PDB file of C-alpha atoms in Angstrom:
ATOM      1  CA  MET U   1     -25.557  57.317  -6.398  1.00  0.00           C
ATOM      2  CA  THR U   2     -23.649  58.289  -3.323  1.00  0.00           C
ATOM      3  CA  ALA U   3     -19.654  57.120  -2.939  1.00  0.00           C
ATOM      4  CA  ILE U   4     -20.735  55.046  -0.290  1.00  0.00           C
ATOM      5  CA  THR U   5     -23.674  53.030  -2.498  1.00  0.00           C
ATOM      6  CA  ARG U   6     -21.028  52.738  -5.243  1.00  0.00           C
ATOM      7  CA  ALA U   7     -18.831  51.033  -3.022  1.00  0.00           C
ATOM      8  CA  LEU U   8     -21.103  48.467  -1.938  1.00  0.00           C
ATOM      9  CA  VAL U   9     -22.707  47.808  -5.571  1.00  0.00           C
ATOM     10  CA  LEU U  10     -19.224  47.403  -6.476  1.00  0.00           C
ATOM     11  CA  ALA U  11     -18.493  45.046  -3.786  1.00  0.00           C
ATOM     12  CA  LEU U  12     -21.660  42.648  -4.200  1.00  0.00           C
ATOM     13  CA  THR U  13     -20.927  42.741  -8.306  1.00  0.00           C
ATOM     14  CA  SER U  14     -17.165  41.777  -7.223  1.00  0.00           C
ATOM     15  CA  ALA U  15     -18.564  38.649  -4.776  1.00  0.00           C
ATOM     16  CA  ALA U  16     -20.961  37.623  -7.512  1.00  0.00           C
ATOM     17  CA  VAL U  17     -18.422  37.377 -10.208  1.00  0.00           C
ATOM     18  CA  LEU U  18     -15.698  35.527  -7.962  1.00  0.00           C
ATOM     19  CA  THR U  19     -18.453  33.011  -6.707  1.00  0.00           C
ATOM     20  CA  GLY U  20     -19.595  32.516 -10.335  1.00  0.00           C
ATOM     21  CA  CYS U  21     -16.007  31.683 -11.118  1.00  0.00           C
ATOM     22  CA  SER U  22     -15.250  29.274  -8.645  1.00  0.00           C
ATOM     23  CA  ALA U  23     -15.210  25.522  -9.197  1.00  0.00           C
ATOM     24  CA  PRO U  24     -18.374  23.666  -8.620  1.00  0.00           C
ATOM     25  CA  ALA U  25     -18.739  21.144  -5.902  1.00  0.00           C
ATOM     26  CA  SER U  26     -18.066  17.816  -7.273  1.00  0.00           C
ATOM     27  CA  ASP U  27     -21.823  16.125  -7.278  1.00  0.00           C
ATOM     28  CA  ARG U  28     -19.984  12.330  -8.142  1.00  0.00           C
ATOM     29  CA  PRO U  29     -19.811  10.016  -4.929  1.00  0.00           C
ATOM     30  CA  VAL U  30     -17.014  10.207  -2.780  1.00  0.00           C
ATOM     31  CA  ILE U  31     -14.797   7.265  -1.490  1.00  0.00           C
ATOM     32  CA  VAL U  32     -12.151   7.503   0.563  1.00  0.00           C
ATOM     33  CA  VAL U  33      -8.844   5.438   0.548  1.00  0.00           C
ATOM     34  CA  THR U  34      -6.502   4.939   3.534  1.00  0.00           C
ATOM     35  CA  THR U  35      -3.267   3.702   2.106  1.00  0.00           C
ATOM     36  CA  ASN U  36      -1.884   5.071  -1.144  1.00  0.00           C
ATOM     37  CA  ILE U  37      -1.218   1.575  -2.596  1.00  0.00           C
ATOM     38  CA  LEU U  38      -5.132   0.899  -2.530  1.00  0.00           C
ATOM     39  CA  GLY U  39      -5.947   4.248  -3.740  1.00  0.00           C
ATOM     40  CA  ASP U  40      -3.944   3.890  -6.925  1.00  0.00           C
ATOM     41  CA  VAL U  41      -6.034   0.471  -7.481  1.00  0.00           C
ATOM     42  CA  VAL U  42      -9.381   1.979  -6.768  1.00  0.00           C
ATOM     43  CA  GLN U  43      -8.757   4.882  -8.979  1.00  0.00           C
ATOM     44  CA  ASN U  44      -8.004   2.615 -11.605  1.00  0.00           C
ATOM     45  CA  VAL U  45     -11.114   0.887 -11.142  1.00  0.00           C
ATOM     46  CA  VAL U  46     -13.558   3.411 -10.463  1.00  0.00           C
ATOM     47  CA  GLY U  47     -12.046   5.911 -12.845  1.00  0.00           C
ATOM     48  CA  ASP U  48     -14.175   9.220 -13.087  1.00  0.00           C
ATOM     49  CA  GLU U  49     -17.055   7.551 -11.886  1.00  0.00           C
ATOM     50  CA  ALA U  50     -16.192   8.711  -8.217  1.00  0.00           C
ATOM     51  CA  GLU U  51     -14.125  11.290  -6.569  1.00  0.00           C
ATOM     52  CA  VAL U  52     -11.293   9.086  -4.914  1.00  0.00           C
ATOM     53  CA  ARG U  53      -9.675  10.570  -1.688  1.00  0.00           C
ATOM     54  CA  VAL U  54      -6.674   8.931  -0.507  1.00  0.00           C
ATOM     55  CA  LEU U  55      -5.351   9.678   2.932  1.00  0.00           C
ATOM     56  CA  MET U  56      -2.196   8.347   2.794  1.00  0.00           C
ATOM     57  CA  GLN U  57       0.616  10.739   1.476  1.00  0.00           C
ATOM     58  CA  ALA U  58       3.526   9.646  -1.206  1.00  0.00           C
ATOM     59  CA  ASN U  59       6.677   7.693   1.067  1.00  0.00           C
ATOM     60  CA  ALA U  60       4.376   7.404   4.099  1.00  0.00           C
ATOM     61  CA  ASP U  61       4.583   4.336   6.671  1.00  0.00           C
ATOM     62  CA  PRO U  62       1.388   3.160   6.999  1.00  0.00           C
ATOM     63  CA  HIS U  63       1.621   1.347  10.044  1.00  0.00           C
ATOM     64  CA  SER U  64       2.043   5.033  11.711  1.00  0.00           C
ATOM     65  CA  PHE U  65       0.558   7.768   9.670  1.00  0.00           C
ATOM     66  CA  GLU U  66      -2.317   9.734  11.280  1.00  0.00           C
ATOM     67  CA  ILE U  67      -4.775  12.143   9.621  1.00  0.00           C
ATOM     68  CA  SER U  68      -6.288  15.363  10.790  1.00  0.00           C
ATOM     69  CA  ALA U  69      -9.797  15.837  12.278  1.00  0.00           C
ATOM     70  CA  GLN U  70     -10.982  17.400   9.079  1.00  0.00           C
ATOM     71  CA  ASP U  71     -10.049  13.809   7.269  1.00  0.00           C
ATOM     72  CA  GLY U  72     -11.836  12.030   9.881  1.00  0.00           C
ATOM     73  CA  ALA U  73     -14.938  14.088   9.029  1.00  0.00           C
ATOM     74  CA  MET U  74     -14.522  13.553   5.640  1.00  0.00           C
ATOM     75  CA  MET U  75     -14.722   9.632   6.115  1.00  0.00           C
ATOM     76  CA  ARG U  76     -17.697   9.753   8.067  1.00  0.00           C
ATOM     77  CA  ASP U  77     -19.373  11.740   4.725  1.00  0.00           C
ATOM     78  CA  ALA U  78     -17.864   9.503   2.522  1.00  0.00           C
ATOM     79  CA  ASP U  79     -20.275   7.012   0.029  1.00  0.00           C
ATOM     80  CA  LEU U  80     -17.806   4.287   0.696  1.00  0.00           C
ATOM     81  CA  ILE U  81     -14.163   3.796   2.824  1.00  0.00           C
ATOM     82  CA  VAL U  82     -11.639   1.154   1.339  1.00  0.00           C
ATOM     83  CA  THR U  83      -8.947   0.160   3.946  1.00  0.00           C
ATOM     84  CA  ASN U  84      -6.510  -2.480   4.095  1.00  0.00           C
ATOM     85  CA  GLY U  85      -7.378  -3.687   7.513  1.00  0.00           C
ATOM     86  CA  LEU U  86      -5.432  -6.728   8.915  1.00  0.00           C
ATOM     87  CA  ASN U  87      -4.523  -4.049  11.828  1.00  0.00           C
ATOM     88  CA  LEU U  88      -2.055  -2.219   8.914  1.00  0.00           C
ATOM     89  CA  GLU U  89      -3.506   1.311   9.698  1.00  0.00           C
ATOM     90  CA  GLU U  90      -2.593   1.484  13.660  1.00  0.00           C
ATOM     91  CA  GLY U  91      -3.105   5.263  13.803  1.00  0.00           C
ATOM     92  CA  LEU U  92      -6.471   5.121  12.127  1.00  0.00           C
ATOM     93  CA  GLN U  93      -8.302   2.464  13.618  1.00  0.00           C
ATOM     94  CA  GLN U  94     -10.590   4.980  15.742  1.00  0.00           C
ATOM     95  CA  HIS U  95     -11.715   7.161  12.568  1.00  0.00           C
ATOM     96  CA  ILE U  96     -12.661   3.884  10.880  1.00  0.00           C
ATOM     97  CA  ASN U  97     -14.773   2.683  13.812  1.00  0.00           C
ATOM     98  CA  SER U  98     -16.342   6.241  13.986  1.00  0.00           C
ATOM     99  CA  ALA U  99     -17.366   5.978  10.365  1.00  0.00           C
ATOM    100  CA  GLN U 100     -18.614   2.763  10.717  1.00  0.00           C
ATOM    101  CA  ARG U 101     -21.069   3.570  13.709  1.00  0.00           C
ATOM    102  CA  ALA U 102     -21.837   6.557  11.055  1.00  0.00           C
ATOM    103  CA  GLU U 103     -22.871   3.684   9.333  1.00  0.00           C
ATOM    104  CA  VAL U 104     -20.493   4.637   6.175  1.00  0.00           C
ATOM    105  CA  PRO U 105     -19.932   1.453   3.965  1.00  0.00           C
ATOM    106  CA  VAL U 106     -16.419   0.161   4.621  1.00  0.00           C
ATOM    107  CA  LEU U 107     -14.775  -2.433   2.091  1.00  0.00           C
ATOM    108  CA  VAL U 108     -11.998  -4.018   4.230  1.00  0.00           C
ATOM    109  CA  ALA U 109      -9.412  -5.479   1.478  1.00  0.00           C
ATOM    110  CA  GLY U 110      -8.059  -7.929   4.224  1.00  0.00           C
ATOM    111  CA  ASP U 111     -11.309  -9.289   4.772  1.00  0.00           C
ATOM    112  CA  VAL U 112     -11.503 -10.283   0.944  1.00  0.00           C
ATOM    113  CA  ILE U 113      -8.533 -12.038   0.494  1.00  0.00           C
ATOM    114  CA  THR U 114      -7.053 -15.464   2.328  1.00  0.00           C
ATOM    115  CA  ALA U 115      -4.759 -14.063   5.107  1.00  0.00           C
ATOM    116  CA  LEU U 116      -1.335 -15.776   5.757  1.00  0.00           C
ATOM    117  CA  GLU U 117       0.024 -15.650   9.711  1.00  0.00           C
ATOM    118  CA  TYR U 118       3.235 -14.768  10.692  1.00  0.00           C
ATOM    119  CA  ALA U 119       5.202 -17.728  11.407  1.00  0.00           C
ATOM    120  CA  ASP U 120       7.882 -16.311  13.750  1.00  0.00           C
ATOM    121  CA  GLY U 121       8.869 -12.876  15.730  1.00  0.00           C
ATOM    122  CA  GLU U 122       6.522 -10.635  17.762  1.00  0.00           C
ATOM    123  CA  SER U 123       3.897 -10.972  15.623  1.00  0.00           C
ATOM    124  CA  ALA U 124       3.909 -14.754  15.138  1.00  0.00           C
ATOM    125  CA  GLY U 125       0.126 -16.098  14.882  1.00  0.00           C
ATOM    126  CA  THR U 126      -1.324 -12.531  13.831  1.00  0.00           C
ATOM    127  CA  GLN U 127      -2.228 -11.899  10.133  1.00  0.00           C
ATOM    128  CA  ASP U 128       0.029 -10.282   7.855  1.00  0.00           C
ATOM    129  CA  PRO U 129      -1.569  -7.446   6.263  1.00  0.00           C
ATOM    130  CA  HIS U 130       1.177  -6.790   2.955  1.00  0.00           C
ATOM    131  CA  PHE U 131      -0.896  -8.970   0.691  1.00  0.00           C
ATOM    132  CA  TRP U 132      -0.790  -6.503  -2.182  1.00  0.00           C
ATOM    133  CA  THR U 133       2.702  -8.314  -2.561  1.00  0.00           C
ATOM    134  CA  ASP U 134       0.872 -10.825  -4.588  1.00  0.00           C
ATOM    135  CA  PRO U 135      -1.001  -9.162  -7.258  1.00  0.00           C
ATOM    136  CA  THR U 136      -3.284 -12.165  -7.527  1.00  0.00           C
ATOM    137  CA  LEU U 137      -4.760 -11.275  -4.253  1.00  0.00           C
ATOM    138  CA  MET U 138      -5.382  -7.652  -5.741  1.00  0.00           C
ATOM    139  CA  VAL U 139      -7.548  -9.295  -8.354  1.00  0.00           C
ATOM    140  CA  ASP U 140      -9.816 -10.577  -5.431  1.00  0.00           C
ATOM    141  CA  VAL U 141      -9.835  -6.842  -4.247  1.00  0.00           C
ATOM    142  CA  VAL U 142     -10.873  -5.602  -7.757  1.00  0.00           C
ATOM    143  CA  ASP U 143     -13.614  -8.276  -7.485  1.00  0.00           C
ATOM    144  CA  GLU U 144     -14.993  -7.286  -4.614  1.00  0.00           C
ATOM    145  CA  LEU U 145     -14.587  -3.243  -5.192  1.00  0.00           C
ATOM    146  CA  GLU U 146     -16.423  -3.775  -8.486  1.00  0.00           C
ATOM    147  CA  GLU U 147     -19.276  -5.313  -6.775  1.00  0.00           C
ATOM    148  CA  ARG U 148     -19.812  -2.833  -3.965  1.00  0.00           C
ATOM    149  CA  THR U 149     -19.355   0.417  -6.330  1.00  0.00           C
ATOM    150  CA  ALA U 150     -22.058  -0.970  -8.502  1.00  0.00           C
ATOM    151  CA  THR U 151     -24.543  -0.260  -5.421  1.00  0.00           C
ATOM    152  CA  ILE U 152     -23.442   3.326  -5.110  1.00  0.00           C
ATOM    153  CA  GLU U 153     -26.044   5.976  -6.364  1.00  0.00           C
ATOM    154  CA  GLY U 154     -24.393   7.849  -9.277  1.00  0.00           C
ATOM    155  CA  ILE U 155     -21.851   5.044 -10.454  1.00  0.00           C
ATOM    156  CA  ASP U 156     -22.014   4.104 -13.901  1.00  0.00           C
ATOM    157  CA  GLU U 157     -21.942   0.077 -13.187  1.00  0.00           C
ATOM    158  CA  ALA U 158     -20.834  -0.850 -16.865  1.00  0.00           C
ATOM    159  CA  SER U 159     -18.041   1.882 -16.811  1.00  0.00           C
ATOM    160  CA  VAL U 160     -16.686   0.496 -13.620  1.00  0.00           C
ATOM    161  CA  ALA U 161     -16.997  -3.052 -15.073  1.00  0.00           C
ATOM    162  CA  ASP U 162     -15.046  -2.308 -18.073  1.00  0.00           C
ATOM    163  CA  SER U 163     -12.155  -0.787 -15.922  1.00  0.00           C
ATOM    164  CA  ALA U 164     -11.941  -3.684 -13.548  1.00  0.00           C
ATOM    165  CA  GLU U 165     -11.522  -5.949 -16.290  1.00  0.00           C
ATOM    166  CA  SER U 166      -8.868  -3.807 -18.276  1.00  0.00           C
ATOM    167  CA  PHE U 167      -7.345  -3.580 -14.720  1.00  0.00           C
ATOM    168  CA  ARG U 168      -7.277  -7.195 -13.827  1.00  0.00           C
ATOM    169  CA  THR U 169      -5.490  -8.088 -17.349  1.00  0.00           C
ATOM    170  CA  GLU U 170      -2.856  -6.009 -16.522  1.00  0.00           C
ATOM    171  CA  LEU U 171      -2.386  -7.747 -12.774  1.00  0.00           C
ATOM    172  CA  ALA U 172      -2.360 -10.947 -14.870  1.00  0.00           C
ATOM    173  CA  GLU U 173       0.448  -9.476 -17.148  1.00  0.00           C
ATOM    174  CA  LEU U 174       2.150  -8.340 -13.644  1.00  0.00           C
ATOM    175  CA  ASP U 175       1.968 -11.624 -12.465  1.00  0.00           C
ATOM    176  CA  THR U 176       3.133 -13.059 -15.407  1.00  0.00           C
ATOM    177  CA  THR U 177       6.359 -10.838 -15.377  1.00  0.00           C
ATOM    178  CA  MET U 178       6.893 -11.690 -11.827  1.00  0.00           C
ATOM    179  CA  THR U 179       6.768 -15.574 -12.467  1.00  0.00           C
ATOM    180  CA  GLU U 180       9.322 -15.267 -15.378  1.00  0.00           C
ATOM    181  CA  ALA U 181      11.959 -12.893 -13.501  1.00  0.00           C
ATOM    182  CA  PHE U 182      11.692 -14.768 -10.236  1.00  0.00           C
ATOM    183  CA  GLY U 183      12.165 -18.186 -11.911  1.00  0.00           C
ATOM    184  CA  GLN U 184      15.606 -17.201 -13.371  1.00  0.00           C
ATOM    185  CA  ILE U 185      17.063 -17.044  -9.507  1.00  0.00           C
ATOM    186  CA  PRO U 186      18.014 -20.184  -8.657  1.00  0.00           C
ATOM    187  CA  ALA U 187      16.090 -21.985  -6.061  1.00  0.00           C
ATOM    188  CA  ALA U 188      18.932 -22.002  -3.327  1.00  0.00           C
ATOM    189  CA  GLN U 189      19.245 -18.470  -3.785  1.00  0.00           C
ATOM    190  CA  ARG U 190      15.658 -17.446  -3.033  1.00  0.00           C
ATOM    191  CA  ASN U 191      16.475 -16.081   0.315  1.00  0.00           C
ATOM    192  CA  LEU U 192      14.751 -12.883   1.538  1.00  0.00           C
ATOM    193  CA  VAL U 193      16.007 -10.274   4.480  1.00  0.00           C
ATOM    194  CA  THR U 194      14.435  -7.332   5.121  1.00  0.00           C
ATOM    195  CA  ASN U 195      13.572  -4.343   7.733  1.00  0.00           C
ATOM    196  CA  HIS U 196      10.477  -6.098   8.870  1.00  0.00           C
ATOM    197  CA  HIS U 197       8.307  -9.259   7.410  1.00  0.00           C
ATOM    198  CA  VAL U 198       6.627  -7.541   4.408  1.00  0.00           C
ATOM    199  CA  PHE U 199       7.218 -10.537   2.000  1.00  0.00           C
ATOM    200  CA  GLY U 200       5.318 -13.633   2.894  1.00  0.00           C
ATOM    201  CA  TYR U 201       2.713 -13.430   0.307  1.00  0.00           C
ATOM    202  CA  LEU U 202       5.192 -12.708  -2.367  1.00  0.00           C
ATOM    203  CA  ALA U 203       7.392 -15.871  -1.034  1.00  0.00           C
ATOM    204  CA  GLU U 204       4.485 -17.930  -0.828  1.00  0.00           C
ATOM    205  CA  ARG U 205       3.640 -17.170  -4.631  1.00  0.00           C
ATOM    206  CA  TYR U 206       6.921 -17.013  -6.172  1.00  0.00           C
ATOM    207  CA  GLY U 207       8.702 -20.058  -3.977  1.00  0.00           C
ATOM    208  CA  PHE U 208      11.091 -17.671  -2.024  1.00  0.00           C
ATOM    209  CA  ARG U 209      12.078 -18.557   1.666  1.00  0.00           C
ATOM    210  CA  ILE U 210      11.891 -15.809   4.054  1.00  0.00           C
ATOM    211  CA  ILE U 211      15.383 -15.869   5.938  1.00  0.00           C
ATOM    212  CA  GLY U 212      14.463 -13.010   8.659  1.00  0.00           C
ATOM    213  CA  ALA U 213      14.131  -9.548   9.093  1.00  0.00           C
ATOM    214  CA  VAL U 214      15.810  -6.854  11.017  1.00  0.00           C
ATOM    215  CA  ILE U 215      12.723  -6.031  12.923  1.00  0.00           C
ATOM    216  CA  PRO U 216      10.913  -9.415  13.856  1.00  0.00           C
ATOM    217  CA  GLY U 217       7.599  -8.245  13.499  1.00  0.00           C
ATOM    218  CA  GLY U 218       4.875  -7.358  10.991  1.00  0.00           C
ATOM    219  CA  SER U 219       5.286  -3.527  11.897  1.00  0.00           C
ATOM    220  CA  THR U 220       7.899  -1.054  11.733  1.00  0.00           C
ATOM    221  CA  LEU U 221       6.770   0.170  15.318  1.00  0.00           C
ATOM    222  CA  ALA U 222       8.713  -2.740  17.068  1.00  0.00           C
ATOM    223  CA  SER U 223      12.191  -2.683  17.527  1.00  0.00           C
ATOM    224  CA  PRO U 224      14.935  -5.464  17.520  1.00  0.00           C
ATOM    225  CA  SER U 225      16.734  -6.824  20.520  1.00  0.00           C
ATOM    226  CA  ALA U 226      20.719  -7.477  20.172  1.00  0.00           C
ATOM    227  CA  SER U 227      19.461 -11.189  20.562  1.00  0.00           C
ATOM    228  CA  ASP U 228      16.987 -10.854  17.513  1.00  0.00           C
ATOM    229  CA  LEU U 229      19.913  -9.228  15.685  1.00  0.00           C
ATOM    230  CA  ARG U 230      22.357 -12.050  16.455  1.00  0.00           C
ATOM    231  CA  ASP U 231      19.853 -15.097  15.200  1.00  0.00           C
ATOM    232  CA  LEU U 232      19.534 -12.915  11.955  1.00  0.00           C
ATOM    233  CA  VAL U 233      23.370 -12.340  11.555  1.00  0.00           C
ATOM    234  CA  ALA U 234      23.807 -16.367  12.197  1.00  0.00           C
ATOM    235  CA  ALA U 235      20.787 -17.259   9.643  1.00  0.00           C
ATOM    236  CA  ILE U 236      22.289 -15.111   7.075  1.00  0.00           C
ATOM    237  CA  GLU U 237      25.598 -16.617   7.310  1.00  0.00           C
ATOM    238  CA  GLU U 238      24.381 -19.970   7.349  1.00  0.00           C
ATOM    239  CA  ALA U 239      22.263 -19.169   4.145  1.00  0.00           C
ATOM    240  CA  GLN U 240      25.078 -17.440   2.539  1.00  0.00           C
ATOM    241  CA  VAL U 241      22.663 -14.044   1.545  1.00  0.00           C
ATOM    242  CA  THR U 242      24.379 -11.444  -0.127  1.00  0.00           C
ATOM    243  CA  THR U 243      21.656  -8.762  -0.629  1.00  0.00           C
ATOM    244  CA  ILE U 244      19.211  -7.824   1.993  1.00  0.00           C
ATOM    245  CA  PHE U 245      16.309  -5.199   1.414  1.00  0.00           C
ATOM    246  CA  ALA U 246      14.786  -2.055   2.984  1.00  0.00           C
ATOM    247  CA  GLU U 247      12.111  -0.583   2.581  1.00  0.00           C
ATOM    248  CA  SER U 248      11.702   3.072   0.910  1.00  0.00           C
ATOM    249  CA  SER U 249       9.034   3.992   3.648  1.00  0.00           C
ATOM    250  CA  GLN U 250      11.627   4.299   6.510  1.00  0.00           C
ATOM    251  CA  PRO U 251      15.195   4.922   7.053  1.00  0.00           C
ATOM    252  CA  ASP U 252      17.513   1.711   5.874  1.00  0.00           C
ATOM    253  CA  ARG U 253      19.447   2.533   9.103  1.00  0.00           C
ATOM    254  CA  LEU U 254      18.701  -0.334  11.001  1.00  0.00           C
ATOM    255  CA  VAL U 255      19.808  -2.621   7.781  1.00  0.00           C
ATOM    256  CA  GLN U 256      22.976  -0.785   7.180  1.00  0.00           C
ATOM    257  CA  VAL U 257      23.935  -1.490  10.859  1.00  0.00           C
ATOM    258  CA  LEU U 258      23.478  -4.845  10.206  1.00  0.00           C
ATOM    259  CA  ALA U 259      25.275  -4.895   7.120  1.00  0.00           C
ATOM    260  CA  ASP U 260      28.329  -2.888   8.813  1.00  0.00           C
ATOM    261  CA  GLY U 261      28.269  -3.688  12.530  1.00  0.00           C
ATOM    262  CA  ALA U 262      28.042  -7.327  12.033  1.00  0.00           C
ATOM    263  CA  ASP U 263      30.971  -7.498   9.336  1.00  0.00           C
ATOM    264  CA  LEU U 264      28.783  -9.109   7.026  1.00  0.00           C
ATOM    265  CA  GLU U 265      29.868  -8.660   3.319  1.00  0.00           C
ATOM    266  CA  VAL U 266      26.061  -7.954   1.814  1.00  0.00           C
ATOM    267  CA  ASP U 267      24.564  -5.222  -0.226  1.00  0.00           C
ATOM    268  CA  VAL U 268      21.335  -3.039   0.829  1.00  0.00           C
ATOM    269  CA  VAL U 269      18.779  -2.467  -1.808  1.00  0.00           C
ATOM    270  CA  GLU U 270      16.108  -0.390  -1.512  1.00  0.00           C
ATOM    271  CA  LEU U 271      12.703  -1.907  -2.548  1.00  0.00           C
ATOM    272  CA  PHE U 272       9.258   0.205  -2.345  1.00  0.00           C
ATOM    273  CA  THR U 273       6.702  -2.235  -0.633  1.00  0.00           C
ATOM    274  CA  GLU U 274       4.937  -0.135   1.954  1.00  0.00           C
ATOM    275  CA  SER U 275       3.958   3.001   0.108  1.00  0.00           C
ATOM    276  CA  LEU U 276       3.742   4.462  -3.527  1.00  0.00           C
ATOM    277  CA  THR U 277       6.285   7.330  -4.127  1.00  0.00           C
ATOM    278  CA  ASN U 278       5.909  10.873  -5.647  1.00  0.00           C
ATOM    279  CA  PRO U 279       6.097  10.771  -9.735  1.00  0.00           C
ATOM    280  CA  GLY U 280       9.579  10.223 -10.828  1.00  0.00           C
ATOM    281  CA  GLU U 281      10.536   8.376  -8.087  1.00  0.00           C
ATOM    282  CA  GLY U 282      10.238   4.949  -9.214  1.00  0.00           C
ATOM    283  CA  ALA U 283       7.059   3.578  -7.685  1.00  0.00           C
ATOM    284  CA  ASP U 284       4.232   6.057  -8.566  1.00  0.00           C
ATOM    285  CA  THR U 285       1.677   3.483  -9.237  1.00  0.00           C
ATOM    286  CA  TYR U 286       1.066  -0.219  -8.107  1.00  0.00           C
ATOM    287  CA  LEU U 287       2.040  -1.583 -11.163  1.00  0.00           C
ATOM    288  CA  ALA U 288       5.333   0.399 -11.242  1.00  0.00           C
ATOM    289  CA  MET U 289       6.119  -0.600  -7.581  1.00  0.00           C
ATOM    290  CA  MET U 290       5.561  -4.287  -8.211  1.00  0.00           C
ATOM    291  CA  ARG U 291       7.622  -4.202 -11.293  1.00  0.00           C
ATOM    292  CA  THR U 292      10.349  -1.948  -9.880  1.00  0.00           C
ATOM    293  CA  ASN U 293      10.638  -4.437  -6.939  1.00  0.00           C
ATOM    294  CA  THR U 294      10.628  -7.020  -9.259  1.00  0.00           C
ATOM    295  CA  GLU U 295      13.630  -5.788 -10.941  1.00  0.00           C
ATOM    296  CA  ARG U 296      15.844  -5.020  -8.287  1.00  0.00           C
ATOM    297  CA  ILE U 297      14.885  -8.239  -6.111  1.00  0.00           C
ATOM    298  CA  ALA U 298      16.189 -10.519  -9.667  1.00  0.00           C
ATOM    299  CA  ALA U 299      18.892  -8.417 -10.209  1.00  0.00           C
ATOM    300  CA  GLY U 300      20.266  -8.731  -6.213  1.00  0.00           C
ATOM    301  CA  LEU U 301      19.454 -12.287  -5.845  1.00  0.00           C
ATOM    302  CA  SER U 302      20.863 -13.447  -9.053  1.00  0.00           C
ATOM    303  CA  PRO U 303      24.327 -15.107  -9.482  1.00  0.00           C
TER     304      PRO U 303
END
């Protein structure tokens, strides 16, 4: 055997070994989820029955995040896509439309729940996409997800049913915790001021009043005017608000400017409302995010 022949044999043998050691491609169904909040919920319901791929990274802003062409291609090959809808994923709609044209099934969570409309600001009259701040509405999404995954080949319907029931129990416990915690806040102090309008569903469920938002709309991509800020300051002073809340998915600069520049004596408390965090940062799951927010809102508004 010549040296060249021996080299070829060695190369072919090495390639075969490397191929044999590589992880085999998953033969499980693929579910692509746009936001990480819904991604966590889908993972809890589906478990190991499908490969759940979440497009939105931790600490991202769902109103502005974008994806690669490779992610777009992955969406078109998925067995199911789960989106929030209600115009939340503003930068992804073209990819969602492309996947639908490729006949990929799409579950739009916003179509499952009864959506609220914004009452004022730039988004007045449009539907509010932030339904997850009311955990009872997430139950509706879980119900629909359980039903839709039952039609996907390769998924064990009984396993998903068990997981879905378990997660519904956790959502019910979360709702009880939130009801009890917010019930300790005097009704006159259940006033919310945030970066932008994100708590409409929470307010509806637990009896809060939305005083206003620094950004007078449902998207973080909007901008406040000087008159908007003056009106908000007047509303804050009239309601005697002492705590305002800033979302973790965007800088709290605007809220801090409002607190400092308007000579208001208010505390600024960070909440996790638009995105989950990395592990150890306070909101790495949907349930953890909601519990953390509940604790901070209750502490910030209690006497």
